[in-house]
Coordinates of C-alpha atoms and ligand atoms in Angstrom, one line a residue:
M28 CA 82.8 46.5 133.2
F29 CA 85.7 47.2 131.5
N30 CA 86.1 50.8 132.3
D31 CA 83.8 53.7 133.0
S32 CA 83.0 53.9 129.3
I33 CA 82.8 50.7 128.0
Q34 CA 80.6 48.3 130.0
Y35 CA 77.6 45.9 129.8
Q36 CA 74.4 47.9 130.5
N37 CA 71.3 46.0 130.9
G38 CA 73.1 43.2 129.2
A39 CA 74.3 45.1 126.0
L40 CA 77.8 46.1 125.7
S41 CA 77.7 50.0 125.7
V42 CA 80.0 52.7 124.7
D43 CA 79.0 55.3 127.5
A44 CA 75.2 55.3 127.1
V45 CA 75.0 53.9 123.3
R46 CA 74.6 50.4 122.7
A47 CA 77.3 48.9 120.2
A48 CA 74.8 46.6 118.7
D49 CA 72.6 50.0 117.5
I50 CA 75.9 51.4 115.9
A51 CA 76.8 47.9 114.2
A52 CA 73.0 47.8 113.0
A53 CA 73.3 51.2 111.3
C54 CA 76.9 51.0 110.0
G55 CA 77.6 47.3 109.5
T56 CA 80.6 45.4 110.6
P57 CA 83.7 45.7 111.1
V58 CA 83.5 49.1 112.7
Y59 CA 85.5 51.0 115.1
I60 CA 83.7 52.9 117.9
Y61 CA 85.6 55.4 120.2
S62 CA 84.2 57.1 123.5
Q63 CA 85.3 60.8 123.4
R64 CA 84.6 60.9 127.0
R65 CA 87.0 58.3 127.7
A66 CA 89.7 59.8 125.6
L67 CA 89.3 62.9 127.4
A68 CA 89.2 61.4 130.7
N69 CA 92.4 59.8 129.9
L70 CA 94.0 63.1 128.7
G71 CA 92.8 64.6 132.0
R72 CA 94.4 61.8 134.2
V73 CA 97.9 62.2 132.6
R74 CA 97.5 65.9 133.0
Q75 CA 96.8 65.6 136.6
A76 CA 99.5 63.1 137.5
F77 CA 102.1 65.6 136.2
A78 CA 100.2 68.6 137.7
G79 CA 102.5 70.8 139.7
M80 CA 105.1 70.6 137.0
N81 CA 105.4 72.8 134.1
A82 CA 104.3 69.7 132.0
H83 CA 102.6 69.9 128.4
I84 CA 101.1 67.0 126.7
H85 CA 101.5 66.5 123.0
Y86 CA 99.1 63.6 122.2
S87 CA 100.9 61.0 119.8
A88 CA 98.7 61.1 116.6
K89 CA 100.3 57.9 115.3
A90 CA 98.0 56.1 118.0
N91 CA 94.9 57.3 116.5
A92 CA 94.8 60.1 113.9
S93 CA 91.1 60.3 113.5
L94 CA 90.3 63.9 113.0
A95 CA 87.4 63.8 115.4
I96 CA 89.5 62.6 118.0
L97 CA 92.4 64.7 117.4
R98 CA 89.9 67.8 117.5
A99 CA 88.7 66.7 120.8
L100 CA 91.9 66.5 122.4
V101 CA 93.3 69.6 120.8
A102 CA 90.4 71.5 121.9
A103 CA 91.1 70.0 125.4
G104 CA 94.4 71.8 125.2
A105 CA 96.7 68.9 124.0
G106 CA 99.5 69.7 121.7
V107 CA 100.3 67.1 119.1
D108 CA 103.3 64.6 118.5
A109 CA 103.4 64.1 114.9
V110 CA 105.9 61.8 113.0
S111 CA 105.1 62.7 109.2
G112 CA 104.1 65.5 107.3
G113 CA 100.7 63.7 106.9
E114 CA 100.2 63.9 110.7
I115 CA 101.3 67.6 110.9
H116 CA 98.7 68.3 108.4
R117 CA 96.1 66.5 110.1
A118 CA 96.9 68.2 113.5
L119 CA 96.8 71.5 111.7
L120 CA 93.4 70.4 110.2
A121 CA 92.2 69.6 113.8
G122 CA 93.1 73.1 114.9
A123 CA 96.4 72.5 116.7
R124 CA 98.5 75.5 116.8
P125 CA 101.7 75.1 115.1
E126 CA 103.8 75.8 118.2
T127 CA 102.3 73.0 119.9
I128 CA 103.2 70.4 117.5
V129 CA 106.4 68.5 118.1
F130 CA 107.7 66.8 115.0
A131 CA 109.7 63.4 115.8
G132 CA 110.7 60.6 113.5
V133 CA 113.6 58.7 112.5
G134 CA 113.5 59.5 108.8
K135 CA 112.2 63.0 108.1
T136 CA 112.5 63.7 104.5
P137 CA 113.5 67.3 103.2
A138 CA 110.1 67.9 101.9
E139 CA 108.7 67.0 105.3
L140 CA 111.2 69.2 107.2
R141 CA 110.6 72.1 104.8
Y142 CA 106.9 71.8 105.2
A143 CA 107.1 71.7 109.1
L144 CA 109.4 74.8 108.9
E145 CA 107.2 76.7 106.7
H146 CA 104.2 76.0 109.1
N147 CA 106.3 77.1 112.3
V148 CA 106.2 73.7 114.0
G149 CA 107.2 74.4 117.7
W150 CA 109.9 71.4 118.1
F151 CA 112.0 69.3 115.9
N152 CA 113.0 66.0 117.7
V153 CA 116.1 65.3 115.9
E154 CA 118.0 61.9 115.8
N155 CA 120.6 62.0 113.3
P156 CA 123.8 64.2 112.5
D157 CA 122.8 64.1 108.7
E158 CA 119.3 65.6 109.7
I159 CA 120.9 68.3 111.8
R160 CA 122.9 69.4 109.0
L161 CA 120.0 69.1 106.8
L162 CA 117.6 71.2 109.2
D163 CA 120.2 73.9 109.5
Q164 CA 120.3 74.6 105.9
L165 CA 116.6 74.2 105.5
A166 CA 115.9 76.5 108.3
A167 CA 118.4 78.9 106.5
E168 CA 116.6 78.8 103.2
T169 CA 113.3 79.3 104.8
G170 CA 114.4 81.9 107.1
R171 CA 112.7 80.0 110.0
P172 CA 115.1 79.1 112.8
A173 CA 114.2 75.8 114.2
R174 CA 113.8 74.8 117.8
V175 CA 115.5 71.4 118.3
A176 CA 115.4 68.6 121.1
L177 CA 118.2 66.1 120.5
R178 CA 116.7 62.4 120.8
L179 CA 119.0 60.6 122.8
N180 CA 119.0 56.7 122.6
P181 CA 120.0 56.1 126.1
D182 CA 121.0 52.3 125.6
I183 CA 118.4 51.2 128.0
A184 CA 116.2 48.0 127.6
A185 CA 112.6 48.8 128.1
S186 CA 110.6 46.1 129.8
T187 CA 108.1 45.7 126.9
H188 CA 107.3 43.8 123.7
P189 CA 110.8 43.8 121.6
H190 CA 108.8 45.1 118.8
I191 CA 107.9 48.4 120.4
A192 CA 111.1 48.8 122.3
T193 CA 113.1 51.9 121.0
G194 CA 115.8 52.8 123.6
H195 CA 118.3 50.0 123.5
G196 CA 121.7 50.4 121.8
G197 CA 120.6 48.3 118.7
A198 CA 117.7 50.2 118.0
K199 CA 117.4 52.4 114.9
F200 CA 116.2 55.3 117.2
G201 CA 117.9 58.3 118.7
L202 CA 121.4 59.5 118.8
P203 CA 123.9 57.7 121.1
A204 CA 125.0 59.8 124.3
D205 CA 128.5 60.6 122.8
M206 CA 127.0 61.8 119.7
V207 CA 124.5 64.0 121.6
R208 CA 127.7 65.4 123.6
D209 CA 129.3 66.0 120.3
V210 CA 126.5 67.8 118.6
L211 CA 125.9 70.0 121.8
A212 CA 129.6 70.8 122.1
H213 CA 129.5 72.1 118.4
Q214 CA 126.3 73.6 118.3
T215 CA 127.3 77.0 116.9
D216 CA 128.1 75.1 113.7
Y217 CA 124.3 75.1 113.3
P218 CA 123.5 78.8 113.3
H219 CA 119.9 78.4 112.4
L220 CA 119.0 75.9 114.9
R221 CA 118.1 76.6 118.9
F222 CA 119.1 73.6 120.9
E223 CA 116.6 73.9 123.7
G224 CA 115.6 70.3 124.5
I225 CA 116.4 66.7 124.8
H226 CA 114.0 64.0 124.0
I227 CA 113.8 60.2 125.0
H228 CA 111.3 57.6 124.2
I229 CA 112.5 54.2 125.0
G230 CA 109.3 52.3 124.1
S231 CA 105.6 51.7 124.2
Q232 CA 103.5 49.8 126.7
L233 CA 106.2 50.2 129.3
H234 CA 105.9 47.6 132.2
D235 CA 108.1 49.8 134.8
T236 CA 109.0 53.3 135.5
Q237 CA 112.6 52.3 136.3
A238 CA 113.9 52.2 132.7
T239 CA 112.4 55.6 132.0
R240 CA 113.9 56.9 135.1
G241 CA 117.3 55.6 134.1
A242 CA 116.8 57.1 130.5
V243 CA 115.8 60.6 132.1
E244 CA 118.9 60.6 134.3
A245 CA 121.0 60.0 131.5
A246 CA 119.4 62.9 129.5
L247 CA 119.8 65.1 132.3
N248 CA 123.4 64.4 132.5
L249 CA 124.0 65.1 129.0
I250 CA 122.4 68.7 129.1
A251 CA 123.8 69.6 132.6
P252 CA 126.5 71.7 131.2
Y253 CA 123.9 73.7 128.9
P254 CA 121.7 75.9 130.9
A255 CA 119.9 77.1 127.7
I256 CA 118.4 73.4 127.5
Q257 CA 115.5 73.7 129.9
T258 CA 113.0 71.2 128.2
V259 CA 112.9 67.6 128.6
N260 CA 110.6 65.7 126.4
I261 CA 110.1 62.1 128.2
G262 CA 108.3 60.6 125.1
G263 CA 105.2 58.5 125.2
G264 CA 104.9 54.9 126.4
L265 CA 102.4 54.9 129.2
P266 CA 100.8 51.7 129.3
A267 CA 97.2 50.7 128.8
A268 CA 95.4 47.7 130.5
Y269 CA 94.8 45.0 127.9
T270 CA 93.2 42.7 130.4
P271 CA 91.1 43.4 133.4
D272 CA 93.7 42.0 136.0
E273 CA 96.7 43.6 134.1
T274 CA 98.6 45.6 136.8
M275 CA 100.6 48.3 134.7
P276 CA 102.1 51.4 136.3
S277 CA 99.7 54.4 136.3
P278 CA 100.4 57.8 134.8
E279 CA 100.7 58.6 138.6
D280 CA 103.5 56.1 139.3
F281 CA 105.4 57.5 136.3
A282 CA 104.8 61.1 137.6
A283 CA 105.9 60.1 141.1
A284 CA 109.1 58.5 139.7
L285 CA 110.1 61.4 137.5
K286 CA 109.1 64.4 139.5
P287 CA 111.9 64.5 141.6
L288 CA 114.4 64.4 138.7
L289 CA 112.6 66.9 136.7
A290 CA 112.0 70.0 139.2
G291 CA 112.5 73.2 137.5
Y292 CA 112.6 71.7 133.8
T293 CA 109.8 72.0 131.2
V294 CA 108.5 68.6 130.6
L295 CA 106.7 67.5 127.4
L296 CA 105.0 64.1 127.1
E297 CA 103.9 62.2 124.0
P298 CA 101.4 59.6 125.2
G299 CA 99.4 57.9 122.6
R300 CA 98.3 54.9 123.4
S301 CA 97.5 55.8 127.3
I302 CA 94.9 58.3 125.9
I303 CA 93.1 56.2 123.4
A304 CA 93.6 52.5 123.7
D305 CA 90.8 51.7 126.0
A306 CA 88.6 54.4 124.6
G307 CA 87.9 52.2 121.5
I308 CA 86.4 48.8 120.4
L309 CA 86.4 46.9 117.3
V310 CA 82.9 45.4 116.5
V311 CA 83.2 42.4 114.2
T312 CA 80.3 39.8 113.2
A313 CA 80.8 35.9 113.4
L314 CA 80.4 34.5 110.0
Y315 CA 81.2 30.7 110.6
R316 CA 82.2 28.3 113.4
K317 CA 84.2 25.3 112.3
Q318 CA 85.9 22.2 114.1
Q319 CA 89.4 21.3 112.7
A320 CA 92.4 19.8 113.9
G321 CA 91.2 19.6 117.3
Q322 CA 90.4 23.3 117.5
T323 CA 87.4 25.3 117.1
F324 CA 87.8 28.4 114.8
L325 CA 85.4 31.1 115.0
I326 CA 85.5 32.9 111.8
T327 CA 84.6 36.7 111.9
D328 CA 84.4 39.7 109.2
G329 CA 87.2 41.3 111.1
S330 CA 90.7 40.4 110.5
M331 CA 94.3 41.5 110.6
A332 CA 93.7 44.0 108.0
E333 CA 91.7 46.1 110.3
L334 CA 93.5 45.3 113.5
I335 CA 97.1 44.1 112.9
R336 CA 98.6 44.1 116.5
P337 CA 97.7 40.5 117.2
A338 CA 99.5 39.2 114.1
L339 CA 102.5 41.9 114.4
Y340 CA 103.1 41.9 118.1
D341 CA 101.2 38.9 119.7
A342 CA 99.0 41.5 121.1
Y343 CA 96.5 40.5 123.4
H344 CA 92.9 42.1 123.2
E345 CA 90.0 40.8 125.2
I346 CA 87.2 39.6 122.7
V347 CA 83.4 39.8 124.3
P348 CA 80.1 39.0 123.0
L349 CA 77.8 42.2 122.5
L350 CA 75.3 40.3 124.4
Q351 CA 76.3 39.8 128.0
P352 CA 76.4 36.0 128.5
A353 CA 74.2 34.7 131.3
E354 CA 76.3 34.0 134.6
G355 CA 77.8 30.8 134.6
A356 CA 77.3 30.1 130.9
A357 CA 79.1 27.4 129.6
R358 CA 82.3 28.5 127.6
C359 CA 84.7 26.5 125.4
P360 CA 88.1 27.7 123.8
V361 CA 87.9 29.0 120.2
D362 CA 90.4 30.6 118.1
V363 CA 88.9 33.9 116.8
V364 CA 90.3 34.6 113.3
G365 CA 89.5 36.6 110.4
P366 CA 88.8 36.0 106.6
V367 CA 92.2 37.3 105.3
C368 CA 94.5 34.6 103.6
E369 CA 97.3 34.5 106.2
T370 CA 97.8 32.1 109.0
A371 CA 98.7 34.9 111.3
D372 CA 95.2 36.4 110.8
V373 CA 94.2 36.0 114.3
L374 CA 92.4 38.3 116.7
G375 CA 92.7 36.1 119.7
R376 CA 93.8 32.4 120.2
S377 CA 92.0 29.9 122.5
R378 CA 89.6 32.3 124.1
L379 CA 86.8 31.0 126.5
L380 CA 83.9 32.3 124.9
P381 CA 80.0 31.1 125.3
D382 CA 78.4 29.5 122.4
I383 CA 79.0 32.2 119.6
R384 CA 76.8 31.4 116.4
P385 CA 77.0 33.0 113.0
G386 CA 75.4 36.5 113.1
D387 CA 76.3 37.0 116.5
L388 CA 78.4 40.3 117.4
L389 CA 81.7 40.5 119.1
A390 CA 83.7 43.3 120.6
V391 CA 87.4 43.2 120.4
L392 CA 88.4 45.7 123.5
T393 CA 91.1 48.2 124.0
A394 CA 91.4 48.7 120.2
G395 CA 91.6 52.3 119.9
A396 CA 95.1 53.0 119.7
Y397 CA 97.3 51.6 116.8
G398 CA 94.1 49.9 115.4
W399 CA 92.5 51.8 112.4
V400 CA 95.6 53.9 111.8
M401 CA 97.4 50.5 111.2
A402 CA 94.7 49.0 108.8
S403 CA 95.3 48.0 105.4
N404 CA 93.5 47.2 102.2
Y405 CA 95.1 43.8 102.1
N406 CA 92.8 41.4 100.2
Q407 CA 90.9 44.5 98.8
R408 CA 89.3 44.9 101.9
P409 CA 87.6 48.3 102.3
R410 CA 88.8 49.9 105.7
P411 CA 86.2 50.2 108.1
P412 CA 84.2 53.2 109.5
E413 CA 85.2 55.1 112.7
V414 CA 82.2 56.1 114.8
V415 CA 82.6 58.5 117.9
V416 CA 80.5 58.6 120.8
S417 CA 80.1 62.3 121.7
G418 CA 81.5 63.8 125.1
D419 CA 77.8 63.6 126.5
G420 CA 77.9 60.0 126.2
Q421 CA 74.3 60.1 124.4
T422 CA 74.8 60.5 120.7
W423 CA 77.3 59.2 118.0
Q424 CA 78.4 59.8 114.5
I425 CA 80.2 58.3 111.9
T426 CA 83.4 60.4 111.5
R427 CA 85.0 58.2 108.9
R428 CA 82.9 56.4 106.2
R429 CA 83.3 52.7 105.3
E430 CA 85.6 52.5 102.3
T431 CA 84.1 50.7 99.4
W432 CA 85.5 48.8 96.4
D433 CA 85.3 51.8 94.2
D434 CA 87.4 53.9 96.6
L435 CA 90.1 51.2 96.5
A436 CA 90.0 51.3 92.6
R437 CA 89.8 54.9 92.6
L438 CA 93.5 55.9 93.0
E439 CA 94.9 53.9 90.1
E440 CA 95.5 55.4 86.9
S441 CA 92.0 54.7 85.0
G442 CA 92.1 53.4 81.6
Y443 CA 95.4 52.0 81.5
H444 CA 95.6 48.5 80.3
P445 CA 99.1 46.8 79.7
P446 CA 99.8 46.2 76.0
A447 CA 99.1 42.4 75.2
Ligands
PLP624 C1 108.6 59.1 119.6 C2 107.5 58.6 120.1 N1 106.5 59.3 120.8 C3 105.6 58.9 121.4 C4 105.0 57.7 121.1 C5 103.8 57.2 121.5 O1 103.9 56.1 122.3 P1 102.7 55.5 123.2 O2 101.4 55.3 122.2 O3 103.2 54.2 123.7 O4 102.3 56.5 124.3 C6 105.9 56.9 120.1 C7 105.5 55.5 119.9 O5 105.9 54.6 119.3 C8 107.0 57.4 119.7 O6 107.8 56.5 118.9

C-alpha cells in the first residue's frame, strides 16, 4: 500500500477502485493517472492542520494545472496560486473566483499584469521595485487598484534540493529585507497599490519547519510597524513522501510550528506538491531489457520528456510493477530509462525490480506534481494523456487526450518551405 488511493488490490496496482492496467489497456502508455479522491483528501488535511487560524489555501497551479484537477480543488473551496497569465486563465476557466487568485512570479510581463488587473485578481505578490512601479502605473491606467503582498527574500537556506530552494540571498526570488523596508516606508509613492500583505516562499519539498519559522519571523518583524498589513502568505513547500519510509514534516508539524507566530493574522498558503504529488502515477510499458557495461537497462516507453524530475533534480520516484510481485520474488538492480536521446533520460537508477519483460507495465509513483506540467515534446514525442479517477473512486475519464504527431505539426506555419 502506497497510500489510501494508490495500492495493490488483489495483486493489481489500483487507483482507488480502478485497476491502472485497465486504464493503460484503454489509453495506451505512457499515461498519467490521478486520484481526485486523494487530491481532495490532501487538501482537506492541509486545511484541517491550519484550522483555528484565519487560513486560506491557494492551490499552486504550477504543480499540476489539469483543468479537471483545478476544477475539483476549486469546487472544494481552494483558491489558486498562479504564476503566469496562462495559469490565471486556467484558474478562471476552472471556476475560481478572481479574488481567490494570487498572482506570483519573478518576471510578470506588462501584458500579464494588465490581464490580471482587468480580471480583478485578488493578490499580487510582487518581488521587484520595477514591478511595483509598473503595477502602480497599470493599476492607474486600468482604474483597478491592486492589493499587494511584498515577497520577502529572507536570506534563509531551506533544507531541500538546491534547485528548488528559493529563499537564500543568492536566489533570484523576492526582495531583500532592506528593500521591503524601503518600499513600505515609501508606499504613498504608489497611490494605486494597497500594501496589505507580506509573502515568503523559501523552497519546495521542505525537510524541516525551522527555516520556514525563521522566514516568518523575519517577515513579521518587517511588517510590525504597519498595522494595515494583516496578511502573511507563507507560500508552499509542504513536502510529499517519495519513498514509503521517508519521514518528512507533516502539514500538522508546519501548522504547530507557525501557529504561535501567526495568531491574529490572515494566513495564505500556496501548497502544490503536497496536494497532488502522491495522487498521481505515470504508467509506462517496458520495451526492451539489455545488459551492457555490467548494468541491466530496462528501456520503457516513458522518458524524461514525460517526467523530467529525475533528470532535472535527481528526484527519486518509486517504480513498481503493475502486477504485484510474489512475496520473496527474486529481484535484481536495473536502470529504468526512456527512449530519449540523452544520457540523463533515466526514470530510476539501480532499482531492485523483479523480472520485468518487454510488454510488462510499470508505474512511476508520486508523479502527480511537476510531472505532466513539465512534459515536453522533445524528440517529437506527443505528450501523454491525463486520466482522472473520480471522487467516488469507481469511474475514470480521459481529461486530456494524448497528443498526436499532427498536433505537434499543427502550430507551425503550414506551407512554408525555405527557399532553395
Ligand atoms: C511562490 C511559490 N508558491 C508556491 C509554490 C508551490 O510549492 P510546492 O509545490 O512545493 O507546495 C511554489 C513552487 O515553487 C512557488 O514558487
